């Protein structure tokens, strides 16, 4: 059976495509982190909205996003989503990213995205050992 | 500056190598999820201990594990760690996994691992679109 987060993420993707940012922001927690690109992220709803507005503009209002596979790991009120996220636009050939999303179930039972990292391990590219 | 979670994870790795499971279990939340292999996970400290005992036995008490790169994304009391985790044993040539770990900061300020998935997106192998 599909995890409830699959439907939630599909609805968020629809909101991105429609540029319905009021609806989109409802999917995020107040202090959510969005990775815009490797090495650059923003925190909080106001900054996330601005980021999506810029992304929409950059891609000529033609962003398409959908999930082509998903696994959810759930521990209490925390869930990790590993997804194959397909992104394209009029000026971006379709790319499939190994995305990682962390959701928290808030009081009231609603899941909200706390960490939105569609780039997955691309954030580690060029980074050496930390030890 | 290194994130506190880097040191915490290094200490957990040391506990795995030493098979010091009492210490190791302290790094996990009560309802933590550990992915043992793609398609198989366990929940809760008692099951996680058993899994590590079996893993130690399977690898002839020679497991080595260390991180060869790490990025931490933090949102409030939730953190996503993307790591290059190198695992080896006398009967396992070194493999590098794109691991994903989710930590929660509990009351008292201590970070504990809620989701331990050293396999990252390998969990999606062979899975088709969910739609």
GROMACS .gro file of C-alpha atoms in nm:
model
  262
    1UNK     CA    1   0.000   0.000   0.000
    2UNK     CA    2   0.127   0.346  -0.080
    3UNK     CA    3   0.254   0.554   0.211
    4UNK     CA    4   0.049   0.873   0.276
    5UNK     CA    5   0.364   1.072   0.198
    6UNK     CA    6   0.349   0.959  -0.165
    7UNK     CA    7   0.023   1.144  -0.215
    8UNK     CA    8   0.147   1.446  -0.018
    9UNK     CA    9   0.459   1.472  -0.232
   10UNK     CA   10   0.257   1.432  -0.553
   11UNK     CA   11   0.036   1.722  -0.441
   12UNK     CA   12   0.342   1.935  -0.366
   13UNK     CA   13   0.482   1.857  -0.712
   14UNK     CA   14   0.153   1.969  -0.867
   15UNK     CA   15   0.172   2.295  -0.672
   16UNK     CA   16   0.527   2.355  -0.803
   17UNK     CA   17   0.418   2.296  -1.163
   18UNK     CA   18   0.118   2.529  -1.120
   19UNK     CA   19   0.334   2.786  -0.936
   20UNK     CA   20   0.073   2.777  -0.662
   21UNK     CA   21   0.315   2.879  -0.390
   22UNK     CA   22   0.050   2.943  -0.123
   23UNK     CA   23  -0.046   2.579  -0.144
   24UNK     CA   24   0.315   2.469  -0.180
   25UNK     CA   25   0.427   2.645   0.137
   26UNK     CA   26   0.167   2.451   0.336
   27UNK     CA   27   0.377   2.139   0.278
   28UNK     CA   28   0.675   2.282   0.466
   29UNK     CA   29   0.740   2.321   0.837
   30UNK     CA   30   0.813   2.672   0.966
   31UNK     CA   31   1.190   2.615   0.985
   32UNK     CA   32   1.222   2.393   0.679
   33UNK     CA   33   1.546   2.381   0.481
   34UNK     CA   34   1.541   2.378   0.100
   35UNK     CA   35   1.855   2.295  -0.096
   36UNK     CA   36   1.850   2.518  -0.404
   37UNK     CA   37   2.167   2.372  -0.547
   38UNK     CA   38   2.474   2.200  -0.403
   39UNK     CA   39   2.633   2.441  -0.155
   40UNK     CA   40   2.330   2.671  -0.136
   41UNK     CA   41   2.024   2.630   0.083
   42UNK     CA   42   1.761   2.851   0.245
   43UNK     CA   43   1.567   2.818   0.570
   44UNK     CA   44   1.212   2.923   0.652
   45UNK     CA   45   0.894   2.969   0.452
   46UNK     CA   46   0.959   3.326   0.334
   47UNK     CA   47   1.297   3.230   0.188
   48UNK     CA   48   1.160   2.910   0.037
   49UNK     CA   49   0.887   3.106  -0.140
   50UNK     CA   50   1.140   3.350  -0.285
   51UNK     CA   51   1.356   3.059  -0.399
   52UNK     CA   52   1.067   2.892  -0.581
   53UNK     CA   53   0.971   3.223  -0.743
   54UNK     CA   54   1.326   3.263  -0.874
   55UNK     CA   55   1.340   2.902  -0.988
   56UNK     CA   56   1.012   2.947  -1.179
   57UNK     CA   57   1.148   3.258  -1.348
   58UNK     CA   58   1.485   3.100  -1.427
   59UNK     CA   59   1.311   2.808  -1.598
   60UNK     CA   60   1.071   3.034  -1.794
   61UNK     CA   61   0.767   2.918  -1.594
   62UNK     CA   62   0.792   2.570  -1.742
   63UNK     CA   63   0.918   2.354  -1.453
   64UNK     CA   64   0.792   1.997  -1.452
   65UNK     CA   65   0.861   1.771  -1.154
   66UNK     CA   66   0.749   1.420  -1.070
   67UNK     CA   67   0.861   1.119  -0.872
   68UNK     CA   68   0.964   0.804  -1.060
   69UNK     CA   69   1.009   0.582  -0.755
   70UNK     CA   70   1.003   0.625  -0.380
   71UNK     CA   71   1.084   0.447  -0.054
   72UNK     CA   72   0.970   0.580   0.284
   73UNK     CA   73   1.145   0.492   0.611
   74UNK     CA   74   0.943   0.593   0.916
   75UNK     CA   75   1.050   0.623   1.281
   76UNK     CA   76   0.783   0.766   1.508
   77UNK     CA   77   0.704   1.115   1.386
   78UNK     CA   78   1.005   1.131   1.154
   79UNK     CA   79   1.021   0.997   0.799
   80UNK     CA   80   1.299   0.978   0.543
   81UNK     CA   81   1.191   0.967   0.179
   82UNK     CA   82   1.435   0.840  -0.084
   83UNK     CA   83   1.301   0.929  -0.426
   84UNK     CA   84   1.387   0.933  -0.792
   85UNK     CA   85   1.283   1.288  -0.875
   86UNK     CA   86   1.253   1.382  -1.241
   87UNK     CA   87   1.287   1.753  -1.316
   88UNK     CA   88   1.263   1.922  -1.653
   89UNK     CA   89   1.183   2.259  -1.810
   90UNK     CA   90   1.183   2.421  -2.152
   91UNK     CA   91   1.550   2.506  -2.094
   92UNK     CA   92   1.639   2.192  -1.893
   93UNK     CA   93   1.642   1.841  -2.042
   94UNK     CA   94   1.488   1.592  -1.798
   95UNK     CA   95   1.726   1.497  -1.518
   96UNK     CA   96   1.662   1.227  -1.259
   97UNK     CA   97   1.791   1.308  -0.911
   98UNK     CA   98   1.836   1.078  -0.613
   99UNK     CA   99   1.642   1.304  -0.382
  100UNK     CA  100   1.626   1.290  -0.003
  101UNK     CA  101   1.337   1.442   0.188
  102UNK     CA  102   1.281   1.444   0.564
  103UNK     CA  103   0.928   1.488   0.695
  104UNK     CA  104   0.802   1.547   1.048
  105UNK     CA  105   0.452   1.460   1.167
  106UNK     CA  106   0.335   1.766   1.357
  107UNK     CA  107   0.080   1.782   1.637
  108UNK     CA  108  -0.251   1.733   1.459
  109UNK     CA  109  -0.103   1.451   1.257
  110UNK     CA  110  -0.004   1.639   0.944
  111UNK     CA  111   0.328   1.552   0.779
  112UNK     CA  112   0.537   1.852   0.681
  113UNK     CA  113   0.866   1.864   0.498
  114UNK     CA  114   1.155   1.973   0.723
  115UNK     CA  115   1.442   1.909   0.482
  116UNK     CA  116   1.401   1.921   0.104
  117UNK     CA  117   1.717   1.808  -0.071
  118UNK     CA  118   1.642   1.700  -0.427
  119UNK     CA  119   2.016   1.674  -0.496
  120UNK     CA  120   2.081   1.388  -0.253
  121UNK     CA  121   2.451   1.298  -0.240
  122UNK     CA  122   2.543   1.548  -0.513
  123UNK     CA  123   2.608   1.777  -0.215
  124UNK     CA  124   2.916   1.568  -0.141
  125UNK     CA  125   3.073   1.600  -0.485
  126UNK     CA  126   3.427   1.728  -0.463
  127UNK     CA  127   3.434   1.698  -0.086
  128UNK     CA  128   3.714   1.497   0.063
  129UNK     CA  129   3.723   1.299   0.385
  130UNK     CA  130   3.624   1.502   0.688
  131UNK     CA  131   3.862   1.324   0.925
  132UNK     CA  132   3.370   2.397   1.143
  133UNK     CA  133   3.271   2.036   1.183
  134UNK     CA  134   2.912   1.968   1.285
  135UNK     CA  135   2.873   1.796   1.626
  136UNK     CA  136   2.714   1.504   1.444
  137UNK     CA  137   3.046   1.424   1.275
  138UNK     CA  138   3.202   1.340   1.610
  139UNK     CA  139   2.893   1.153   1.725
  140UNK     CA  140   2.894   0.936   1.413
  141UNK     CA  141   3.267   0.872   1.445
  142UNK     CA  142   3.209   0.751   1.801
  143UNK     CA  143   2.928   0.524   1.686
  144UNK     CA  144   3.154   0.381   1.416
  145UNK     CA  145   3.418   0.306   1.680
  146UNK     CA  146   3.157   0.127   1.890
  147UNK     CA  147   3.059  -0.087   1.590
  148UNK     CA  148   3.420  -0.183   1.524
  149UNK     CA  149   3.476  -0.270   1.893
  150UNK     CA  150   3.142  -0.452   1.908
  151UNK     CA  151   3.060  -0.236   2.208
  152UNK     CA  152   2.687  -0.260   2.156
  153UNK     CA  153   2.592  -0.106   2.493
  154UNK     CA  154   2.766   0.213   2.385
  155UNK     CA  155   2.637   0.181   2.029
  156UNK     CA  156   2.272   0.157   2.136
  157UNK     CA  157   2.306   0.490   2.319
  158UNK     CA  158   2.334   0.657   1.979
  159UNK     CA  159   1.985   0.545   1.874
  160UNK     CA  160   1.643   0.677   1.969
  161UNK     CA  161   1.400   0.427   2.125
  162UNK     CA  162   1.204   0.374   1.803
  163UNK     CA  163   1.497   0.400   1.563
  164UNK     CA  164   1.490   0.219   1.229
  165UNK     CA  165   1.799   0.038   1.100
  166UNK     CA  166   1.815  -0.079   0.739
  167UNK     CA  167   2.001  -0.412   0.745
  168UNK     CA  168   1.992  -0.452   0.369
  169UNK     CA  169   1.768  -0.329   0.089
  170UNK     CA  170   1.417  -0.453   0.164
  171UNK     CA  171   1.492  -0.547   0.527
  172UNK     CA  172   1.487  -0.317   0.827
  173UNK     CA  173   1.430  -0.346   1.202
  174UNK     CA  174   1.281  -0.105   1.455
  175UNK     CA  175   1.371  -0.048   1.819
  176UNK     CA  176   1.683  -0.091   2.028
  177UNK     CA  177   1.641  -0.461   2.109
  178UNK     CA  178   1.607  -0.551   1.740
  179UNK     CA  179   1.893  -0.322   1.642
  180UNK     CA  180   2.122  -0.490   1.897
  181UNK     CA  181   2.035  -0.834   1.760
  182UNK     CA  182   2.098  -0.714   1.406
  183UNK     CA  183   2.444  -0.580   1.494
  184UNK     CA  184   2.527  -0.904   1.675
  185UNK     CA  185   2.434  -1.103   1.366
  186UNK     CA  186   2.625  -0.866   1.139
  187UNK     CA  187   2.936  -0.901   1.357
  188UNK     CA  188   2.909  -1.277   1.341
  189UNK     CA  189   2.844  -1.284   0.966
  190UNK     CA  190   3.157  -1.075   0.906
  191UNK     CA  191   3.373  -1.288   1.140
  192UNK     CA  192   3.403  -1.007   1.396
  193UNK     CA  193   3.612  -0.801   1.156
  194UNK     CA  194   3.376  -0.518   1.050
  195UNK     CA  195   3.545  -0.186   0.978
  196UNK     CA  196   3.337   0.126   0.917
  197UNK     CA  197   3.429   0.489   0.866
  198UNK     CA  198   3.300   0.801   0.696
  199UNK     CA  199   3.488   0.940   0.396
  200UNK     CA  200   3.286   1.260   0.359
  201UNK     CA  201   2.975   1.406   0.513
  202UNK     CA  202   2.721   1.688   0.474
  203UNK     CA  203   2.471   1.776   0.748
  204UNK     CA  204   2.143   1.957   0.677
  205UNK     CA  205   1.974   2.079   0.995
  206UNK     CA  206   1.617   2.201   1.048
  207UNK     CA  207   1.532   2.271   1.411
  208UNK     CA  208   1.571   1.947   1.603
  209UNK     CA  209   1.596   1.733   1.289
  210UNK     CA  210   1.910   1.668   1.087
  211UNK     CA  211   1.977   1.478   0.767
  212UNK     CA  212   2.328   1.342   0.722
  213UNK     CA  213   2.448   1.249   0.374
  214UNK     CA  214   2.767   1.047   0.406
  215UNK     CA  215   3.015   0.841   0.212
  216UNK     CA  216   3.033   0.538   0.440
  217UNK     CA  217   3.315   0.291   0.381
  218UNK     CA  218   3.249  -0.061   0.510
  219UNK     CA  219   3.484  -0.357   0.496
  220UNK     CA  220   3.552  -0.688   0.668
  221UNK     CA  221   3.780  -0.989   0.628
  222UNK     CA  222   3.517  -1.136   0.395
  223UNK     CA  223   3.401  -0.806   0.242
  224UNK     CA  224   3.621  -0.590   0.018
  225UNK     CA  225   3.578  -0.222   0.103
  226UNK     CA  226   3.257  -0.075  -0.037
  227UNK     CA  227   3.159   0.291  -0.028
  228UNK     CA  228   2.791   0.357   0.028
  229UNK     CA  229   2.594   0.679  -0.016
  230UNK     CA  230   2.445   0.661   0.329
  231UNK     CA  231   2.152   0.862   0.465
  232UNK     CA  232   2.106   0.911   0.838
  233UNK     CA  233   1.834   1.110   1.015
  234UNK     CA  234   1.901   1.239   1.366
  235UNK     CA  235   1.666   1.398   1.617
  236UNK     CA  236   1.778   1.627   1.896
  237UNK     CA  237   1.599   1.503   2.206
  238UNK     CA  238   1.502   1.700   2.516
  239UNK     CA  239   1.831   1.752   2.695
  240UNK     CA  240   1.999   1.841   2.368
  241UNK     CA  241   2.143   1.503   2.272
  242UNK     CA  242   2.127   1.402   1.907
  243UNK     CA  243   2.010   1.046   1.851
  244UNK     CA  244   1.981   0.851   1.530
  245UNK     CA  245   1.619   0.787   1.428
  246UNK     CA  246   1.681   0.639   1.082
  247UNK     CA  247   2.002   0.458   0.991
  248UNK     CA  248   2.010   0.376   0.621
  249UNK     CA  249   2.366   0.312   0.507
  250UNK     CA  250   2.234   0.192   0.170
  251UNK     CA  251   2.089   0.525   0.062
  252UNK     CA  252   1.913   0.499  -0.274
  253UNK     CA  253   2.010   0.135  -0.320
  254UNK     CA  254   1.671   0.071  -0.158
  255UNK     CA  255   1.511   0.190  -0.481
  256UNK     CA  256   1.696  -0.049  -0.711
  257UNK     CA  257   1.456  -0.243  -0.925
  258UNK     CA  258   1.161  -0.036  -0.816
  259UNK     CA  259   0.954   0.121  -1.085
  260UNK     CA  260   0.745   0.436  -1.076
  261UNK     CA  261   0.496   0.440  -0.791
  262UNK     CA  262   0.231   0.631  -0.981
   0.00000   0.00000   0.00000
